[in-house]
Amino acid sequence: MELNIAVLPGDGIGPEIVEQGMKVVRAVCRKKGHGLYEKTALVGAIAIKEMGNPYPNSTHDLCMRSDAVFFGAIGSPEYDNDPTAKVRPEQGLLAMRQKLGLYANIRPVTTFPTLLHKSPLRPDLVEGADLICIRELTGGIYFGRPQGRSEDGETAYDTCVYTRKEITRIVHLACEYARNRRKKLTVVDKANVLATSRLWRQTAQAVASEYPDVAVDYMFVDNASMRLIQSPADFDVIVTENMFGDILTDEASVITGSLGMLPSASIGIHTSVFEPIHGSFPQAAGKNIANPLATILSAALMFDYAFKLSEEAALIRQAVDASIASNVVTPDIASSGIAPASTTDVGDFIATHILSIP
Ligand code: IPM
Ligand code: MG
């Protein structure tokens, strides 16, 4: 098969981890005889610096022409500490989501038995946790207008907007996921306070009635954030709006031991995007210490979703398990007393392992 991949390394540790991810993609393609065409483009703070736009048209055109987008991270302290900046790297990510129509962000949270001790939660709570959070990605308060400040600068406002159509399509997707898993769906909202959440709940109830085999429950977001910590293994599929999903997935990610382990797929109308859920981690940039596993596991998701090549995806997951079992892991998940490996060591190990699997 021919795979056309747009590679968007972005900022901070983005380039280092994406390089490891692509190393693994190249190994898989070599092993399985796929033709690989990769093209790199700018996004985020680096794109602002070089082209004055965090998501330049040339980057968008490349994404539209490709079969999949492999994305690193964006963000820079330079902007985080300057709330007055007019152009921000994050706007590039939001523009990409909107222009590619990526309305669903799929974030699987799985535990690795050998890393249970790295979780901030007791191992008996985390054991067996296996959930998927489906976050709505192109609506809600991150995109609602008006947004801004009053003329005197003393008041600021954001607007949360959802349409029944937006909610319907994502709840359908979530029901399909639940149907293929443990058949349990939790719809997270704040229907006791927010009008948008009441539309979510009402719409979800209507969609859910078409899936009698899926058990659907409804949970307020504050309660859900507590239950995720108290009993993560109780969840199967969670579906929620943009901002709640942003917050809950960071929370869910550390359950597994490190934010550096969680991949994600953003899917929708045009080309899908595969990226680690962690950010650009500028403190680690250039030090060869960042955990590349979330990115490498995002490559596995890319083979699964974008190319429907599940054997290739399984090869990657198998090699990731081998790197953890062999203690070839970065400092964030290394066991005490064992020397941690570098970012490039982990990428090399996994790529070599893939080629050596009979
Ligand atoms: C994420 C990130 C982004 C978001 C930021 C960088 C804009 O936190 O993908 O979760 O809020 O969606
Ligand atoms: Mg986030």
Coordinates of N, CA and C in Angstrom, one line a residue, residues 3 22 37 65 109 121 134 141 153 180 224 286 321-322 350:
L3 N 1.4 5.0 1.5 CA 1.0 5.8 2.6 C 1.6 7.2 2.4
M22 N 8.3 8.5 13.5 CA 8.5 8.3 12.0 C 9.5 7.1 11.8
Y37 N 5.4 7.9 1.7 CA 5.7 9.3 1.2 C 5.5 10.2 2.4
R65 N -4.1 17.0 1.3 CA -3.7 16.1 0.2 C -3.2 14.7 0.7
V109 N -7.4 5.2 27.1 CA -6.6 5.2 28.3 C -6.5 3.7 28.7
L121 N -2.3 6.7 41.7 CA -3.4 6.0 42.4 C -2.9 4.6 42.9
I134 N -14.1 10.1 24.4 CA -14.4 10.7 23.1 C -14.8 12.1 23.3
I141 N -17.1 26.0 23.9 CA -16.6 27.3 24.3 C -15.2 27.7 23.6
G153 N -11.6 47.0 28.8 CA -10.7 45.9 29.2 C -11.0 45.3 30.5
N180 N -18.9 -1.9 20.2 CA -17.8 -2.8 19.9 C -16.9 -3.0 21.1
A224 N -18.0 13.2 37.6 CA -17.2 12.4 36.7 C -15.7 12.5 37.0
G286 N 15.0 19.3 23.4 CA 16.5 19.3 23.0 C 17.3 18.5 24.0
D321 N 5.5 -2.8 24.1 CA 5.4 -3.6 25.3 C 6.8 -4.2 25.5
A322 N 7.5 -4.6 24.4 CA 8.9 -5.1 24.6 C 9.8 -4.1 25.2
I350 N 12.6 0.3 19.5 CA 11.3 -0.1 19.0 C 11.3 -0.4 17.5

